[in-house]
PDB file of C-alpha atoms in Angstrom:
ATOM      1  CA  UNK S   1     113.595 276.524 -37.960  1.00 89.00           C
ATOM      2  CA  UNK S   2     111.468 274.118 -39.717  1.00 92.00           C
ATOM      3  CA  UNK S   3     112.642 270.768 -41.331  1.00 92.00           C
ATOM      4  CA  UNK S   4     109.228 269.386 -42.827  1.00 93.00           C
ATOM      5  CA  UNK S   5     110.070 265.806 -44.266  1.00 87.00           C
ATOM      6  CA  UNK S   6     106.087 264.954 -44.509  1.00 88.00           C
ATOM      7  CA  UNK S   7     104.216 266.063 -47.536  1.00 88.00           C
ATOM      8  CA  UNK S   8     101.102 265.375 -45.431  1.00 90.00           C
ATOM      9  CA  UNK S   9     101.833 268.203 -42.891  1.00 92.00           C
ATOM     10  CA  UNK S  10     101.403 271.747 -43.774  1.00 94.00           C
ATOM     11  CA  UNK S  11     104.308 274.036 -42.752  1.00 96.00           C
ATOM     12  CA  UNK S  12     102.014 277.010 -41.765  1.00 95.00           C
ATOM     13  CA  UNK S  13      99.751 274.816 -39.376  1.00 94.00           C
ATOM     14  CA  UNK S  14     102.864 273.579 -37.867  1.00 95.00           C
ATOM     15  CA  UNK S  15     104.328 277.052 -37.360  1.00 96.00           C
ATOM     16  CA  UNK S  16     100.861 278.322 -36.078  1.00 96.00           C
ATOM     17  CA  UNK S  17     101.024 275.451 -33.518  1.00 96.00           C
ATOM     18  CA  UNK S  18     104.635 276.519 -32.256  1.00 97.00           C
ATOM     19  CA  UNK S  19     103.288 280.132 -31.981  1.00 97.00           C
ATOM     20  CA  UNK S  20     100.291 278.990 -30.099  1.00 97.00           C
ATOM     21  CA  UNK S  21     102.527 276.965 -27.666  1.00 97.00           C
ATOM     22  CA  UNK S  22     104.950 279.747 -27.065  1.00 98.00           C
ATOM     23  CA  UNK S  23     102.168 282.338 -26.484  1.00 98.00           C
ATOM     24  CA  UNK S  24     100.991 279.874 -23.696  1.00 98.00           C
ATOM     25  CA  UNK S  25     104.494 280.044 -22.090  1.00 98.00           C
ATOM     26  CA  UNK S  26     104.560 283.819 -22.431  1.00 98.00           C
ATOM     27  CA  UNK S  27     101.389 284.199 -20.823  1.00 98.00           C
ATOM     28  CA  UNK S  28     101.543 281.632 -17.940  1.00 98.00           C
ATOM     29  CA  UNK S  29     105.113 280.996 -17.583  1.00 97.00           C
ATOM     30  CA  UNK S  30     106.797 284.484 -18.578  1.00 97.00           C
ATOM     31  CA  UNK S  31     110.182 283.638 -16.374  1.00 96.00           C
ATOM     32  CA  UNK S  32     110.601 280.312 -18.247  1.00 96.00           C
ATOM     33  CA  UNK S  33     110.106 282.159 -21.638  1.00 96.00           C
ATOM     34  CA  UNK S  34     112.874 284.516 -20.549  1.00 96.00           C
ATOM     35  CA  UNK S  35     115.050 281.314 -19.633  1.00 95.00           C
ATOM     36  CA  UNK S  36     114.605 279.983 -23.064  1.00 95.00           C
ATOM     37  CA  UNK S  37     115.341 283.149 -24.655  1.00 95.00           C
ATOM     38  CA  UNK S  38     118.643 283.293 -22.771  1.00 95.00           C
ATOM     39  CA  UNK S  39     119.690 279.477 -22.727  1.00 96.00           C
ATOM     40  CA  UNK S  40     118.529 278.581 -26.258  1.00 97.00           C
ATOM     41  CA  UNK S  41     119.735 279.846 -29.703  1.00 96.00           C
ATOM     42  CA  UNK S  42     116.816 278.464 -31.623  1.00 96.00           C
ATOM     43  CA  UNK S  43     113.806 276.062 -31.593  1.00 97.00           C
ATOM     44  CA  UNK S  44     114.144 273.524 -34.390  1.00 97.00           C
ATOM     45  CA  UNK S  45     110.955 271.660 -35.808  1.00 97.00           C
ATOM     46  CA  UNK S  46     111.767 268.147 -37.607  1.00 94.00           C
ATOM     47  CA  UNK S  47     110.898 264.591 -37.559  1.00 93.00           C
ATOM     48  CA  UNK S  48     112.402 263.017 -34.360  1.00 91.00           C
ATOM     49  CA  UNK S  49     111.962 259.716 -32.255  1.00 89.00           C
ATOM     50  CA  UNK S  50     110.524 261.753 -29.288  1.00 90.00           C
ATOM     51  CA  UNK S  51     108.415 264.649 -28.535  1.00 91.00           C
ATOM     52  CA  UNK S  52     111.338 267.078 -27.859  1.00 94.00           C
ATOM     53  CA  UNK S  53     115.078 267.246 -26.996  1.00 93.00           C
ATOM     54  CA  UNK S  54     117.447 269.536 -26.148  1.00 94.00           C
ATOM     55  CA  UNK S  55     120.807 269.543 -28.234  1.00 93.00           C
ATOM     56  CA  UNK S  56     123.587 271.071 -26.156  1.00 92.00           C
ATOM     57  CA  UNK S  57     126.149 271.330 -28.688  1.00 92.00           C
ATOM     58  CA  UNK S  58     123.843 273.325 -30.660  1.00 94.00           C
ATOM     59  CA  UNK S  59     121.941 275.113 -27.721  1.00 95.00           C
ATOM     60  CA  UNK S  60     118.784 274.175 -29.571  1.00 96.00           C
ATOM     61  CA  UNK S  61     115.565 272.838 -28.422  1.00 97.00           C
ATOM     62  CA  UNK S  62     114.040 270.382 -31.009  1.00 95.00           C
ATOM     63  CA  UNK S  63     110.447 269.846 -31.086  1.00 96.00           C
ATOM     64  CA  UNK S  64     108.953 266.894 -33.114  1.00 94.00           C
ATOM     65  CA  UNK S  65     106.871 267.457 -36.205  1.00 95.00           C
ATOM     66  CA  UNK S  66     104.189 265.355 -35.972  1.00 93.00           C
ATOM     67  CA  UNK S  67     103.695 266.057 -32.144  1.00 94.00           C
ATOM     68  CA  UNK S  68     103.137 269.892 -33.134  1.00 94.00           C
ATOM     69  CA  UNK S  69     100.892 268.733 -35.999  1.00 93.00           C
ATOM     70  CA  UNK S  70      98.623 266.652 -33.546  1.00 91.00           C
ATOM     71  CA  UNK S  71      95.134 268.112 -33.437  1.00 90.00           C
ATOM     72  CA  UNK S  72      93.737 265.693 -30.929  1.00 93.00           C
ATOM     73  CA  UNK S  73      95.648 267.706 -28.097  1.00 93.00           C
ATOM     74  CA  UNK S  74      95.595 271.397 -27.054  1.00 95.00           C
ATOM     75  CA  UNK S  75      98.800 273.496 -27.512  1.00 96.00           C
ATOM     76  CA  UNK S  76      99.443 272.965 -23.696  1.00 97.00           C
ATOM     77  CA  UNK S  77     101.230 269.738 -23.860  1.00 97.00           C
ATOM     78  CA  UNK S  78     103.120 271.122 -26.882  1.00 97.00           C
ATOM     79  CA  UNK S  79     104.138 274.148 -24.744  1.00 98.00           C
ATOM     80  CA  UNK S  80     104.892 271.875 -21.671  1.00 98.00           C
ATOM     81  CA  UNK S  81     107.328 269.830 -23.745  1.00 97.00           C
ATOM     82  CA  UNK S  82     109.242 272.982 -24.919  1.00 98.00           C
ATOM     83  CA  UNK S  83     109.370 274.321 -21.365  1.00 97.00           C
ATOM     84  CA  UNK S  84     110.816 270.857 -20.201  1.00 97.00           C
ATOM     85  CA  UNK S  85     113.533 271.005 -23.019  1.00 96.00           C
ATOM     86  CA  UNK S  86     114.161 274.641 -21.773  1.00 97.00           C
ATOM     87  CA  UNK S  87     114.914 273.331 -18.252  1.00 96.00           C
ATOM     88  CA  UNK S  88     117.345 270.767 -19.699  1.00 94.00           C
ATOM     89  CA  UNK S  89     118.847 274.005 -21.622  1.00 95.00           C
ATOM     90  CA  UNK S  90     119.047 275.837 -18.276  1.00 94.00           C
ATOM     91  CA  UNK S  91     120.703 273.076 -16.364  1.00 92.00           C
ATOM     92  CA  UNK S  92     123.347 272.513 -19.104  1.00 90.00           C
ATOM     93  CA  UNK S  93     123.916 276.549 -19.127  1.00 88.00           C
ATOM     94  CA  UNK S  94     124.423 276.336 -15.480  1.00 86.00           C
ATOM     95  CA  UNK S  95     126.822 273.537 -15.662  1.00 82.00           C
ATOM     96  CA  UNK S  96     128.759 275.322 -18.428  1.00 80.00           C
ATOM     97  CA  UNK S  97     129.035 278.574 -16.252  1.00 78.00           C
ATOM     98  CA  UNK S  98     129.493 277.379 -12.825  1.00 78.00           C
ATOM     99  CA  UNK S  99     130.944 273.714 -13.234  1.00 68.00           C
ATOM    100  CA  UNK S 100     133.596 274.805 -15.751  1.00 65.00           C
ATOM    101  CA  UNK S 101     136.745 272.584 -15.075  1.00 57.00           C
ATOM    102  CA  UNK S 102     134.839 270.405 -12.747  1.00 56.00           C
ATOM    103  CA  UNK S 103     133.811 267.245 -14.907  1.00 56.00           C
ATOM    104  CA  UNK S 104     130.754 265.606 -13.281  1.00 60.00           C
ATOM    105  CA  UNK S 105     128.439 263.095 -14.885  1.00 59.00           C
ATOM    106  CA  UNK S 106     124.895 264.585 -14.709  1.00 73.00           C
ATOM    107  CA  UNK S 107     122.366 262.793 -12.712  1.00 84.00           C
ATOM    108  CA  UNK S 108     119.770 262.510 -15.500  1.00 87.00           C
ATOM    109  CA  UNK S 109     117.043 261.261 -13.211  1.00 90.00           C
ATOM    110  CA  UNK S 110     117.363 264.260 -10.956  1.00 92.00           C
ATOM    111  CA  UNK S 111     117.567 266.463 -14.026  1.00 92.00           C
ATOM    112  CA  UNK S 112     114.408 264.979 -15.573  1.00 94.00           C
ATOM    113  CA  UNK S 113     112.331 265.182 -12.416  1.00 95.00           C
ATOM    114  CA  UNK S 114     113.461 269.030 -12.261  1.00 95.00           C
ATOM    115  CA  UNK S 115     111.892 269.257 -15.900  1.00 96.00           C
ATOM    116  CA  UNK S 116     108.802 267.343 -14.917  1.00 96.00           C
ATOM    117  CA  UNK S 117     108.333 269.606 -11.704  1.00 97.00           C
ATOM    118  CA  UNK S 118     108.560 272.795 -14.236  1.00 97.00           C
ATOM    119  CA  UNK S 119     105.955 271.050 -16.263  1.00 97.00           C
ATOM    120  CA  UNK S 120     103.782 270.329 -13.271  1.00 98.00           C
ATOM    121  CA  UNK S 121     104.045 273.999 -12.150  1.00 98.00           C
ATOM    122  CA  UNK S 122     103.323 275.151 -15.710  1.00 98.00           C
ATOM    123  CA  UNK S 123     100.289 272.800 -15.862  1.00 98.00           C
ATOM    124  CA  UNK S 124      98.990 274.050 -12.628  1.00 98.00           C
ATOM    125  CA  UNK S 125      99.319 277.817 -13.769  1.00 98.00           C
ATOM    126  CA  UNK S 126      96.845 277.082 -16.665  1.00 98.00           C
ATOM    127  CA  UNK S 127      93.118 277.068 -16.684  1.00 97.00           C
ATOM    128  CA  UNK S 128      92.095 273.709 -15.437  1.00 97.00           C
ATOM    129  CA  UNK S 129      90.690 272.187 -18.422  1.00 96.00           C
ATOM    130  CA  UNK S 130      93.920 273.314 -20.333  1.00 96.00           C
ATOM    131  CA  UNK S 131      96.346 272.174 -17.827  1.00 97.00           C
ATOM    132  CA  UNK S 132      94.729 268.894 -16.560  1.00 97.00           C
ATOM    133  CA  UNK S 133      96.824 266.561 -19.271  1.00 97.00           C
ATOM    134  CA  UNK S 134      99.924 268.440 -18.526  1.00 98.00           C
ATOM    135  CA  UNK S 135      99.467 268.038 -14.817  1.00 98.00           C
ATOM    136  CA  UNK S 136      98.502 264.166 -15.282  1.00 97.00           C
ATOM    137  CA  UNK S 137     101.507 263.476 -17.436  1.00 96.00           C
ATOM    138  CA  UNK S 138     103.985 265.093 -15.191  1.00 97.00           C
ATOM    139  CA  UNK S 139     102.507 263.540 -12.066  1.00 97.00           C
ATOM    140  CA  UNK S 140     102.768 260.168 -13.694  1.00 96.00           C
ATOM    141  CA  UNK S 141     106.333 260.652 -14.723  1.00 95.00           C
ATOM    142  CA  UNK S 142     107.187 261.815 -11.381  1.00 95.00           C
ATOM    143  CA  UNK S 143     105.893 258.484  -9.675  1.00 95.00           C
ATOM    144  CA  UNK S 144     108.425 256.623 -11.773  1.00 93.00           C
ATOM    145  CA  UNK S 145     111.535 254.931 -10.748  1.00 93.00           C
ATOM    146  CA  UNK S 146     114.899 256.574 -11.680  1.00 90.00           C
ATOM    147  CA  UNK S 147     115.660 254.073 -14.701  1.00 88.00           C
ATOM    148  CA  UNK S 148     112.065 254.784 -15.983  1.00 90.00           C
ATOM    149  CA  UNK S 149     111.777 258.556 -15.461  1.00 88.00           C
ATOM    150  CA  UNK S 150     115.278 258.747 -17.303  1.00 84.00           C
ATOM    151  CA  UNK S 151     115.734 255.622 -19.369  1.00 79.00           C
ATOM    152  CA  UNK S 152     118.914 255.164 -21.757  1.00 80.00           C
ATOM    153  CA  UNK S 153     117.671 255.483 -25.284  1.00 75.00           C
ATOM    154  CA  UNK S 154     118.956 253.579 -28.100  1.00 73.00           C
ATOM    155  CA  UNK S 155     118.594 256.524 -30.699  1.00 73.00           C
ATOM    156  CA  UNK S 156     119.412 254.368 -33.743  1.00 81.00           C
ATOM    157  CA  UNK S 157     116.701 251.544 -32.704  1.00 80.00           C
ATOM    158  CA  UNK S 158     114.261 254.903 -31.990  1.00 74.00           C
ATOM    159  CA  UNK S 159     114.987 256.141 -35.445  1.00 78.00           C
ATOM    160  CA  UNK S 160     114.527 252.817 -37.283  1.00 81.00           C
ATOM    161  CA  UNK S 161     111.109 252.381 -35.511  1.00 81.00           C
ATOM    162  CA  UNK S 162     110.190 255.887 -36.564  1.00 79.00           C
ATOM    163  CA  UNK S 163     111.129 255.581 -40.143  1.00 74.00           C
ATOM    164  CA  UNK S 164     109.112 252.042 -40.308  1.00 77.00           C
ATOM    165  CA  UNK S 165     106.138 253.911 -38.715  1.00 77.00           C
ATOM    166  CA  UNK S 166     106.247 256.637 -41.248  1.00 73.00           C
ATOM    167  CA  UNK S 167     106.541 254.076 -44.195  1.00 73.00           C
ATOM    168  CA  UNK S 168     103.259 252.398 -42.622  1.00 72.00           C
ATOM    169  CA  UNK S 169     101.489 255.547 -42.175  1.00 71.00           C
ATOM    170  CA  UNK S 170      99.090 256.297 -45.223  1.00 67.00           C
ATOM    171  CA  UNK S 171      99.438 259.783 -46.636  1.00 61.00           C
TER     172      UNK S 171
END
């Protein structure tokens, strides 16, 4: 599902980029693609203050519109982001299935590291030139302290900053 709020971004280019990213996951991480298909109802593309997100109430992976539209990076970081959010979906599905009736606060730093390790494995499975940026980003994130690997986000402030950036971007 595409919600394009930017007239300077062509729908078809974004959809082609999404297809390319999913193709990388299919080719280099087929089990992760199966998990995505099982744990996620849809992938939605829209403007959002981060590269991606998992929306548990909807079982939707959100991929950020302008991130998909970038041509200065390959489809590998896009695929890695989708795969990352798919791990959040998998953890959520596990909690819903196994932890039913046992309320527990998720350890977000631990969950985030699980996602980053999946990104690292994916990056290492890719041809080296394609996987290098994915591996580098995952390694940098895994080295962070808990508070930095899973920071608390003020989504209202993040949205305000995104809106300001959009207003200041020439189209």
